[in-house]
Short mmCIF file of C-alpha atoms in Angstrom, two decimals:
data_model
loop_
_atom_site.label_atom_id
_atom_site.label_comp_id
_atom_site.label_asym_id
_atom_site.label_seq_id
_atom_site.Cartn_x
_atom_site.Cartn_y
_atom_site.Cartn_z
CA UNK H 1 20.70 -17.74 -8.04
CA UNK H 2 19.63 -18.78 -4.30
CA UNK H 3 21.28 -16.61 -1.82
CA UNK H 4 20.88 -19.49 0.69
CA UNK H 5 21.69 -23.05 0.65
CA UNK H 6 19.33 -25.05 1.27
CA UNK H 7 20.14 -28.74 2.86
CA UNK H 8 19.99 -32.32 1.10
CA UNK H 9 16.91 -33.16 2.83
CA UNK H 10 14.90 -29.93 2.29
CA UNK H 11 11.26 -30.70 1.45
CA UNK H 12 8.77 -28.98 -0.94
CA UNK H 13 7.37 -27.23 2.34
CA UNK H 14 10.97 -25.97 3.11
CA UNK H 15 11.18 -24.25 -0.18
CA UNK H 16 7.85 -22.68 0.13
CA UNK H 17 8.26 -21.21 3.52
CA UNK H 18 11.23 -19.24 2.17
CA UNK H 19 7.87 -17.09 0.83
CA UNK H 20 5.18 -18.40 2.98
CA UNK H 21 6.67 -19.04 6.34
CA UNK H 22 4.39 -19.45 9.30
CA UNK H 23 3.97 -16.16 10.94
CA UNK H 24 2.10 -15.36 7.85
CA UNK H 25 0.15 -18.62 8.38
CA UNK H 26 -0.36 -17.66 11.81
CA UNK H 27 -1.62 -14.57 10.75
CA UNK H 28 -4.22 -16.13 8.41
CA UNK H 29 -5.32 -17.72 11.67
CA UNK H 30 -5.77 -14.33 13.84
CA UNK H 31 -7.44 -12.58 10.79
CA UNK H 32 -9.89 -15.28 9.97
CA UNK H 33 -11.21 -15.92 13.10
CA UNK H 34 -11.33 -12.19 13.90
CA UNK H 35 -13.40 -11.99 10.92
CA UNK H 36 -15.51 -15.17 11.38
CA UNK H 37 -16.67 -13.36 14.65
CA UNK H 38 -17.17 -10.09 13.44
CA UNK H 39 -19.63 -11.70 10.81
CA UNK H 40 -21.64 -13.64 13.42
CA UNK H 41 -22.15 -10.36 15.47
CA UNK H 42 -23.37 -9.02 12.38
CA UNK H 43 -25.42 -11.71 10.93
CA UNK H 44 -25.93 -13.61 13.69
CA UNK H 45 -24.43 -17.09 15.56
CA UNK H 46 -22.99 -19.50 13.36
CA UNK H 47 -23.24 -23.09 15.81
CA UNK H 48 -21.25 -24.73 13.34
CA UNK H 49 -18.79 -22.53 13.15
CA UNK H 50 -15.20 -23.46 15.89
CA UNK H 51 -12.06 -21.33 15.56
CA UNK H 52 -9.28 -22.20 12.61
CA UNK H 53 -6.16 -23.78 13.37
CA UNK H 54 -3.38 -23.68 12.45
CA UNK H 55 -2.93 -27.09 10.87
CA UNK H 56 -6.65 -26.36 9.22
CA UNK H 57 -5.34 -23.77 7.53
CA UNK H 58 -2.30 -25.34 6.29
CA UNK H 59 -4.57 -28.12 4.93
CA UNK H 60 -7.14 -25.50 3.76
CA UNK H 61 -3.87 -24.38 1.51
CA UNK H 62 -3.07 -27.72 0.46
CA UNK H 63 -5.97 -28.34 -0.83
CA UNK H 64 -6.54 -25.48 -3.00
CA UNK H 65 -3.03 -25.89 -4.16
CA UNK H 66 -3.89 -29.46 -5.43
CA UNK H 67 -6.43 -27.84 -8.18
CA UNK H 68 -3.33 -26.40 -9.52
CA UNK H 69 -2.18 -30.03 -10.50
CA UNK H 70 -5.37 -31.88 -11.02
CA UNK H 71 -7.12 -28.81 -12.83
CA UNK H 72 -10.41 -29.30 -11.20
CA UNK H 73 -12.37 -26.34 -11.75
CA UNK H 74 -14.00 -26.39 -8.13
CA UNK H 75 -11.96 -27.41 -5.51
CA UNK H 76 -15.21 -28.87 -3.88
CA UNK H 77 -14.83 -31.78 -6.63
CA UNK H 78 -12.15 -33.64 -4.21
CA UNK H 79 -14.87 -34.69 -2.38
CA UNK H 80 -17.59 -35.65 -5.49
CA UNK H 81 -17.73 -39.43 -6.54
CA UNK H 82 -16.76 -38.09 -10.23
CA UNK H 83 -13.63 -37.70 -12.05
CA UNK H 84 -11.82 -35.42 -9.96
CA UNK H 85 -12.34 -36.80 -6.80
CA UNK H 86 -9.70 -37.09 -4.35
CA UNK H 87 -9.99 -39.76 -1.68
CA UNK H 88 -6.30 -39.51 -0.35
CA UNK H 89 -6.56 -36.44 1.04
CA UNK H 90 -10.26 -35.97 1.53
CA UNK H 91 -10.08 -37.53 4.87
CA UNK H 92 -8.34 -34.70 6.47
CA UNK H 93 -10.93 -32.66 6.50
CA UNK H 94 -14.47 -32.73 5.80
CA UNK H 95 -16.64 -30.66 2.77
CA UNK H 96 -18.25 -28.71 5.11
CA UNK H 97 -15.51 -27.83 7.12
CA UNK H 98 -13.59 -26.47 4.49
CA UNK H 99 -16.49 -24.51 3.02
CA UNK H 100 -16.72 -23.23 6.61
CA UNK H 101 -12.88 -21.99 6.27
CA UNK H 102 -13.51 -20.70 2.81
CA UNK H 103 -16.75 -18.60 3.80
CA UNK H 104 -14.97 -16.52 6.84
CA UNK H 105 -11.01 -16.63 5.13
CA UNK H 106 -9.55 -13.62 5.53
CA UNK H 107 -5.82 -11.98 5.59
CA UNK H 108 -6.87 -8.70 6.79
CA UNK H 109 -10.35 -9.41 8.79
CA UNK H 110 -10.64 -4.73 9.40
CA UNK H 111 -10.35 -1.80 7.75
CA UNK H 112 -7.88 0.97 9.12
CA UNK H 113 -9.21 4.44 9.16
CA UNK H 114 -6.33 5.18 7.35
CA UNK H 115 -6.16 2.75 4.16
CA UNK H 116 -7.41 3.95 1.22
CA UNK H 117 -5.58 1.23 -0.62
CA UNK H 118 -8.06 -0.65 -2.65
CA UNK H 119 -6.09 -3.97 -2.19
CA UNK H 120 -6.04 -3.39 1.36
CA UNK H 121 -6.87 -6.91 2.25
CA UNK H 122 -4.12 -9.05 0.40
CA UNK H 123 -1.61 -5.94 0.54
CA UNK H 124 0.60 -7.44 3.74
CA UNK H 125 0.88 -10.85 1.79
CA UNK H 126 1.96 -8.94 -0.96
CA UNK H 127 4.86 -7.52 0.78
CA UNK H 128 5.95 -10.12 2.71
CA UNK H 129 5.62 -12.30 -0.33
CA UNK H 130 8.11 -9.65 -1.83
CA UNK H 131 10.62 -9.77 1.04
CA UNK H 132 11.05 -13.31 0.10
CA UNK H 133 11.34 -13.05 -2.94
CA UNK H 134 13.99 -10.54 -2.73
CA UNK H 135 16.06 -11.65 0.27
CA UNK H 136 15.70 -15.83 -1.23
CA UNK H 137 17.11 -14.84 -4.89
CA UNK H 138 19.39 -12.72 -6.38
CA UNK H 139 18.31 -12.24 -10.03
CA UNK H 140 20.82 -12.15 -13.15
CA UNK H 141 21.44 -8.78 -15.13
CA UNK H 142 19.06 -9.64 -18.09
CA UNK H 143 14.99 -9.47 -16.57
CA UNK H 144 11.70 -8.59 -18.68
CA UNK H 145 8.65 -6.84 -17.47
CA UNK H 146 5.75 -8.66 -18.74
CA UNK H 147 2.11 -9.82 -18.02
CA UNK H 148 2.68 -13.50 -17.18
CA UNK H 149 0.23 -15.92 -18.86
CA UNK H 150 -2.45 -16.59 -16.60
CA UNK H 151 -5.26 -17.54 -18.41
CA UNK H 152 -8.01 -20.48 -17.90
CA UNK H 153 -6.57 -24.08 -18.52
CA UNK H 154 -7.63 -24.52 -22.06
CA UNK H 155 -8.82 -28.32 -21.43
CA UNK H 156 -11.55 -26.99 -19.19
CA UNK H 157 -12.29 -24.21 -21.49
CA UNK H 158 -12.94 -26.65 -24.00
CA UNK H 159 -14.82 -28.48 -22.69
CA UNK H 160 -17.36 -25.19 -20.95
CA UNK H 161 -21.05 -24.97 -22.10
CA UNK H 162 -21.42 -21.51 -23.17
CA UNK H 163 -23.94 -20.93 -19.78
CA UNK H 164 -20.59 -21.77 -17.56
CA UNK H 165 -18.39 -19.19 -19.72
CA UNK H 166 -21.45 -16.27 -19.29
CA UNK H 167 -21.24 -16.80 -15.27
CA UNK H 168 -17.05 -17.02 -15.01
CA UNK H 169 -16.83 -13.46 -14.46
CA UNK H 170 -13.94 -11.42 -16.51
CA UNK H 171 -10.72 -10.65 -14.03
CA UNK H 172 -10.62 -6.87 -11.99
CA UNK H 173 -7.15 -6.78 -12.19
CA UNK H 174 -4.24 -6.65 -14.33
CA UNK H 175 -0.97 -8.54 -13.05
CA UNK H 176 2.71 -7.40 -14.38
CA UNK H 177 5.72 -8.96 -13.26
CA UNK H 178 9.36 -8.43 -13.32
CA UNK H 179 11.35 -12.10 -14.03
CA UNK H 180 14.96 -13.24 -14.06
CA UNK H 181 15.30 -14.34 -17.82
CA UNK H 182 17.83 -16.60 -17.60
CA UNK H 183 15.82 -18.89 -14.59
CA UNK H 184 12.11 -17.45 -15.10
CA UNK H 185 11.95 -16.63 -10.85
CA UNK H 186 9.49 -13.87 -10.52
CA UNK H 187 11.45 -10.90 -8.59
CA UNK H 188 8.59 -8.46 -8.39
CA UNK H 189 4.44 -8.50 -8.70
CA UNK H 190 2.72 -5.38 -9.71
CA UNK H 191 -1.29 -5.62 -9.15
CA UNK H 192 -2.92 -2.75 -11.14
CA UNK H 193 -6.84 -2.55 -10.71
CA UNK H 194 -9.57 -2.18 -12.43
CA UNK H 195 -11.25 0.87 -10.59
CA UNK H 196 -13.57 2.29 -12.65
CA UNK H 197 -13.34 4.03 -16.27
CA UNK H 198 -10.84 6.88 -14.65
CA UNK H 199 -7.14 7.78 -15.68
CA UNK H 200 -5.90 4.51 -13.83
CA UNK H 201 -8.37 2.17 -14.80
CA UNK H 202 -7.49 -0.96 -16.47
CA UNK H 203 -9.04 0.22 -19.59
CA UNK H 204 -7.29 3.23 -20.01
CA UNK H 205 -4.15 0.93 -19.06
CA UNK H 206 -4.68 -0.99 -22.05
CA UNK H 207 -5.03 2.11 -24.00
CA UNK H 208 -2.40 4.65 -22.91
CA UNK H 209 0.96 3.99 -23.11
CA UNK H 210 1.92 6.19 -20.17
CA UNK H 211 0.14 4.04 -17.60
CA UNK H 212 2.22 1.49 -18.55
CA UNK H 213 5.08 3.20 -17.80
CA UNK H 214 3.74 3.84 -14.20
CA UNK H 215 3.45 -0.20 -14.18
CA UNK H 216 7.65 -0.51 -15.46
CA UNK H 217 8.35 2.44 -13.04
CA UNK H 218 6.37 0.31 -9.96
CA UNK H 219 8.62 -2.90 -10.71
CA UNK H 220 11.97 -1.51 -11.30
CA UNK H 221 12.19 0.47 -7.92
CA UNK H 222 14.02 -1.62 -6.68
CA UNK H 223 16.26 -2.14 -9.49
CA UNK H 224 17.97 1.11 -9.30
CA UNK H 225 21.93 1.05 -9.32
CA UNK H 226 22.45 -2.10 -10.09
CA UNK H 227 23.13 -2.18 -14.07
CA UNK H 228 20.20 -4.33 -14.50
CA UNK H 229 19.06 -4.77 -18.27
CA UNK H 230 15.06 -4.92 -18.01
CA UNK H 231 13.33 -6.26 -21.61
CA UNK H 232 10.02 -4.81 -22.58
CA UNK H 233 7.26 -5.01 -24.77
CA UNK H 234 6.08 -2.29 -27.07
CA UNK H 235 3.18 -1.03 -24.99
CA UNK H 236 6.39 -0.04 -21.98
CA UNK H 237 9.25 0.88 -24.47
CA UNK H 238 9.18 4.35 -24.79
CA UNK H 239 12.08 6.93 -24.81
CA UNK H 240 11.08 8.98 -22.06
CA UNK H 241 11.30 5.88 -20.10
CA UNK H 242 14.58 4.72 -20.81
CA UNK H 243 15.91 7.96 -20.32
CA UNK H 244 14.48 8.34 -17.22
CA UNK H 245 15.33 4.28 -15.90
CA UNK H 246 19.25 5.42 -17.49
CA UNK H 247 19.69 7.87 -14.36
CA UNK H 248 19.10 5.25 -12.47
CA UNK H 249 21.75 2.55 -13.56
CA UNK H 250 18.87 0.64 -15.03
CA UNK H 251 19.35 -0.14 -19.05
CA UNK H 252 16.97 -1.02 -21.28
CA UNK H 253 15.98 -2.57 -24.41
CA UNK H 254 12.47 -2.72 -25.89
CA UNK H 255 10.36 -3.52 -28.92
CA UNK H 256 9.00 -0.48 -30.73
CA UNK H 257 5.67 -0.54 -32.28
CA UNK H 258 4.07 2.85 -34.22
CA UNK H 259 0.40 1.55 -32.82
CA UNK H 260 0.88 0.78 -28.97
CA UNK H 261 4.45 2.52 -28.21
CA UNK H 262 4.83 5.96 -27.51
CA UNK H 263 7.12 7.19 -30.03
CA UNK H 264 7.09 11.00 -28.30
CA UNK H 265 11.05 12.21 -29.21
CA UNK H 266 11.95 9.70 -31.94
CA UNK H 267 12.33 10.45 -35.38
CA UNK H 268 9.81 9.95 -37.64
CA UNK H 269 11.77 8.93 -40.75
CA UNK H 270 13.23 5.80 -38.44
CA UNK H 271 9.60 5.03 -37.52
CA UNK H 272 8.23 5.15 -41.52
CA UNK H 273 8.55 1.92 -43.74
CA UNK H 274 10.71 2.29 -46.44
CA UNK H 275 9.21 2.35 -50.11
CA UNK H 276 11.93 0.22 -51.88
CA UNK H 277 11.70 -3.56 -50.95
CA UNK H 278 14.88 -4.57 -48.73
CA UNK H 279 16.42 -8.11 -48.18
CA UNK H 280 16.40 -9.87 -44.79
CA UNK H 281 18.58 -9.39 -41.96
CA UNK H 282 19.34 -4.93 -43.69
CA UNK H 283 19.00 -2.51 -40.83
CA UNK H 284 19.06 1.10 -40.07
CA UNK H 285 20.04 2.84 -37.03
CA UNK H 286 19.93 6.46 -35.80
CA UNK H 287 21.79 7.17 -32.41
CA UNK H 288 21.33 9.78 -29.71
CA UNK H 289 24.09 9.72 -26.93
CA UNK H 290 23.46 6.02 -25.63
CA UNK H 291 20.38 5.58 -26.98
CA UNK H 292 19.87 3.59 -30.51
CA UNK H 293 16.66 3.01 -32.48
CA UNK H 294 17.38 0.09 -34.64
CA UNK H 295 15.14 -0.91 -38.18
CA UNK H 296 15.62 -3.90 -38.48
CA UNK H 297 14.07 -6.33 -41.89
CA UNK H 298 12.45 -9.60 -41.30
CA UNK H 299 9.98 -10.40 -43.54
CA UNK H 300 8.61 -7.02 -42.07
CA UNK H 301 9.99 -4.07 -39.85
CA UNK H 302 10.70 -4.47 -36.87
CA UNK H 303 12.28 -1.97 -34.80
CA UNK H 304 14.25 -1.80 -31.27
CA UNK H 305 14.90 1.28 -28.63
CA UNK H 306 17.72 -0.17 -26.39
CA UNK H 307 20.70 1.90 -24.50
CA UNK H 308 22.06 -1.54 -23.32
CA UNK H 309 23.75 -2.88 -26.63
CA UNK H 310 26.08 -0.80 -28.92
CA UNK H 311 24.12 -1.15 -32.49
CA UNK H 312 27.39 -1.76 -34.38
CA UNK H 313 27.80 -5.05 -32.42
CA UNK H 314 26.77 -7.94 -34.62
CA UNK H 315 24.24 -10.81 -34.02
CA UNK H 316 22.64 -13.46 -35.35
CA UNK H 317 18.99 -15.06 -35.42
CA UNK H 318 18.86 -19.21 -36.16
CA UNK H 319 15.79 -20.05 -38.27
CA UNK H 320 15.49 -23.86 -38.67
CA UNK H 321 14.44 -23.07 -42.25
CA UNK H 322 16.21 -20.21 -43.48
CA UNK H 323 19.25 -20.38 -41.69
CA UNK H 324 21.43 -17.40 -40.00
CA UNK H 325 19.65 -14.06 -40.54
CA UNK H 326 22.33 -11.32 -39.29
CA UNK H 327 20.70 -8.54 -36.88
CA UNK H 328 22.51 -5.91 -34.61
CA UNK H 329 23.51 -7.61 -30.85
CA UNK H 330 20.33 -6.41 -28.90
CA UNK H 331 17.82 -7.91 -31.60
CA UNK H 332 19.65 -11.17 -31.13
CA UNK H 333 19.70 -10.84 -26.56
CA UNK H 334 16.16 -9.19 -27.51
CA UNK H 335 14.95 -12.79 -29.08
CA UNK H 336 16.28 -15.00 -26.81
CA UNK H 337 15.11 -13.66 -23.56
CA UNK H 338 11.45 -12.96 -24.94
CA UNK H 339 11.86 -17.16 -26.12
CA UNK H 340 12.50 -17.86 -22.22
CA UNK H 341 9.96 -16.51 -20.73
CA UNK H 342 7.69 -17.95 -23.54
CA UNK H 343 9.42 -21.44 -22.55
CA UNK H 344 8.43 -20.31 -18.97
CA UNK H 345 4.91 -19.62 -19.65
CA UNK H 346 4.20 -22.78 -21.64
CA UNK H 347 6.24 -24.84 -18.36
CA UNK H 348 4.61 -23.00 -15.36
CA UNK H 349 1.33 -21.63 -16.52
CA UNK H 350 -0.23 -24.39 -16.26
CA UNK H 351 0.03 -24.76 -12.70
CA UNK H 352 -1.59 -21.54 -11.81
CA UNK H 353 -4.64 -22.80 -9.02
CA UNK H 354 -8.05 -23.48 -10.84
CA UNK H 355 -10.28 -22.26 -8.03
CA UNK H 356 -12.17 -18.71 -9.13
CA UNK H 357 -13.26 -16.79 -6.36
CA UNK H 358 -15.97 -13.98 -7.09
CA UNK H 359 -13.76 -11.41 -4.95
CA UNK H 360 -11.16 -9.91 -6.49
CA UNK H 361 -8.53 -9.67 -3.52
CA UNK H 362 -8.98 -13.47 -3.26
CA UNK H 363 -8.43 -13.80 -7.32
CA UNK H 364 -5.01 -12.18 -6.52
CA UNK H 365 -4.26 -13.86 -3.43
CA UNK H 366 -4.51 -17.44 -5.28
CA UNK H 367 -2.42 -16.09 -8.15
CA UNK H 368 0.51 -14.81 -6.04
CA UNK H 369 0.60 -17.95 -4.22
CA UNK H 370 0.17 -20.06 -7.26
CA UNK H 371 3.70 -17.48 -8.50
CA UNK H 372 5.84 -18.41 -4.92
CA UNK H 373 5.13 -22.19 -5.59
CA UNK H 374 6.59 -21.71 -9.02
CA UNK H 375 9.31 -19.54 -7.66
CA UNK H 376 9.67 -22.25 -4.73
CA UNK H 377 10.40 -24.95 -7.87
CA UNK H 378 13.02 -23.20 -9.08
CA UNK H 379 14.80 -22.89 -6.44
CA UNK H 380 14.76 -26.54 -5.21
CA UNK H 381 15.69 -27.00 -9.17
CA UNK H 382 19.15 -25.28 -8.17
CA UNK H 383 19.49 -26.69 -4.99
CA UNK H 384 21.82 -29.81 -4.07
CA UNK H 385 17.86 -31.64 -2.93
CA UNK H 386 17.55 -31.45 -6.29
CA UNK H 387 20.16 -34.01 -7.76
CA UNK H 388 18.47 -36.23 -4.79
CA UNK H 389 15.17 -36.43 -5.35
CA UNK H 390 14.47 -34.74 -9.19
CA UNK H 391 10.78 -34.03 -8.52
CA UNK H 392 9.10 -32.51 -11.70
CA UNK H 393 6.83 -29.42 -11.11
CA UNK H 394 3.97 -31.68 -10.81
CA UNK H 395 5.19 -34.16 -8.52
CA UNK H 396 6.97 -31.24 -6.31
CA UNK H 397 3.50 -29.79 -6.28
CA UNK H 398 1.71 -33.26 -4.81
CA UNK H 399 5.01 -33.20 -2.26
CA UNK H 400 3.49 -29.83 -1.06
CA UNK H 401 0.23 -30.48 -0.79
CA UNK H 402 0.91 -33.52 1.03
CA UNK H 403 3.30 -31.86 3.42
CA UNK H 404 0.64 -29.57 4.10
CA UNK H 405 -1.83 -31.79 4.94
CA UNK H 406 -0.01 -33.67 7.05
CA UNK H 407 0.40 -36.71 5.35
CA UNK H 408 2.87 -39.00 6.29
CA UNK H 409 3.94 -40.98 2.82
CA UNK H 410 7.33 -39.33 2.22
CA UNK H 411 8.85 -41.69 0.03
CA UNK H 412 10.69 -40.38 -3.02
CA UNK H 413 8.64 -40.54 -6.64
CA UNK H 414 11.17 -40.92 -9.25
#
């Protein structure tokens, strides 16, 4: 849970400063304005053009951050006459303004001599978005490594002319995350770019196993020591992995699959299907030290690597149909973590910001602050402000943007 308390009276902005505070505002400011001017001497005077403030760019923010409730697929629609306009908060600032601040934003306006980083520009959010994370939460024992759902609201989607879906162009980047199961707060981002068709691409990442156990090794290195057991998919479980994560006080339990796993050191008699037809809920396992590989039946195999659960401890999986279906411990803890963070997905995915930049560091940028706002939620869900006000996610999301605006309507919405 929180490792701070947070007062009766804290406000949607309070909670996202714990990852957003204003130094790194204040930076936004220097770096933008640094690079505004660089890219007048370059191109030439811009007369409209006047240095960002701060409160500009804390309304800049806001308003971005209100696609991510309205689901307006250009943020630019707040100030249409159509369906998505916004006449509240269009006052604060004008279009052309904001299209000003959106032209010359910038977190990191120069290129060191020494980066060779390709995310260079967003990478000092990152990690002081990570520093808040860690030192604002302390996460349970149970976490999963997953890629969260951040795909485009369906509604819109749906409603796309083909045209519109040819110019959206496809995503640079593949995002991985390491999440509390039992609260679904995001401990850890892991960006992995597309660069190229090379061993690290994001093509060969979909295809080799072993890159994605560069992406589990990335999130978890700061999970050593502290008995942590991390859930994964098929394409991380692997038993290299687990060995390796074992050293280092971090357990693990993982679906197996013979297509997208690597099954390098397990034996292939646990990893064939059995010819004679078996009843549901039978299992095999085969053991080695701490390690179990579990074949398990359910209406097809399905099998586990874990070295977190003894396989002789006994479960159970609830089907509203068929009833209790026994299964070994970890099958059971394997189930009902992966059904949180589906819960969380299906809650919080939703509220990822609409806007679509063309440039990938600013595709990122919008989806790890889209991530702290979520992360922000939950913690005002645990908080004593909580049991004061009871804001939903959407209406804690209108508090924010408000807040950064300036607004001053701060009466309660119940």
């Amino acid at each position: 849970g929180p490792t701070r308390k947070m007062p009766l009276t804290a406000s949607a902005m309070d909670f996202f400063q714990l990852f957003v505070p204003d130094n790194v505002l204040k930076n936004m400011v220097v770096q933008t304005n640094m690079y505004a001017k660089k890219y007048q001497e370059r191109f030439g005077s811009d007369e409209a053009w006047i240095d960002v403030t701060l409160t500009e760019m804390k309304a800049f923010l806001g308003y971005m951050i209100s696609t991510s409730i309205h689901h307006c697929e250009s943020v630019l629609s707040i100030w249409s006459s159509g369906f998505y306009s916004n006449k509240s908060i269009a006052l604060i600032m004008t279009q052309s303004r904001f299209e000003k601040i959106l032209k010359y934003f910038h977190i990191v306006a120069f290129r060191s001599s020494q980066t060779t980083h390709s995310l260079y520009k967003i990478q000092p959010f990152l990690d002081s978005l990570q520093n808040g994370f860690d030192s604002a939460f302390r996460p349970s024992q149970a976490q999963v490594l997953h890629e969260p759902l951040i795909d485009e609201d369906p509604v819109f989607i749906a409603t796309c002319t083909e045209r519109e879906l040819r110019k959206r162009k496809k995503r640079k980047f593949s995002l991985w995350v390491r999440q509390c199961s039992s609260t679904g707060f995001i401990c850890q981002i892991y960006v992995h770019l597309k660069e190229g068709s090379g061993a690290d691409g994001l093509d060969a990442l979909k295809n080799k196993p072993q890159l994605h156990s560069m992406v589990a090794k990335s999130l978890c290195q700061n999970a050593s020591g502290k008995n942590y057991i991390i859930f994964t998919g098929p394409s991380i479980t692997s038993l290299n992995l687990f060995e390796e994560f074992e050293k280092q006080g971090i357990y693990c339990c993982g679906l197996l699959s013979t297509r997208k796993s690597d099954c390098t050191g397990l034996p292939p008699s646990m990893l064939n299907n059995s010819a004679t037809p078996q009843s549901r809920g039978q299992y095999r396992i085969r053991m080695k030290g701490n390690m179990s590989l579990i074949c398990w039946y359910n209406k097809g195999h399905f099998r586990f690597l874990t070295n977190a659960y003894s396989p002789v401890q006994q479960g159970v999986i609830i089907k509203r149909k068929s009833g209790e279906i026994p299964c070994p411990l970890a099958v059971e803890a394997f189930a009902a973590h992966l059904s949180y963070i589906c819960k969380y997905d299906d809650k919080y995915s939703k509220y990822f910001i609409s806007h679509k930049p063309n440039k990938t560091w600013q595709q990122v940028f919008w989806f790890a602050i889209s991530i702290a706002i979520n992360n922000a939620y939950i913690l005002y869900k645990m908080s004593e402000a909580y049991h004061v006000t009871r804001y939903s996610r959407a209406q804690f999301g209108e508090r924010l943007v408000k807040e950064l605006l300036g607004l001053e309507d701060t009466s309660p919405t119940h």
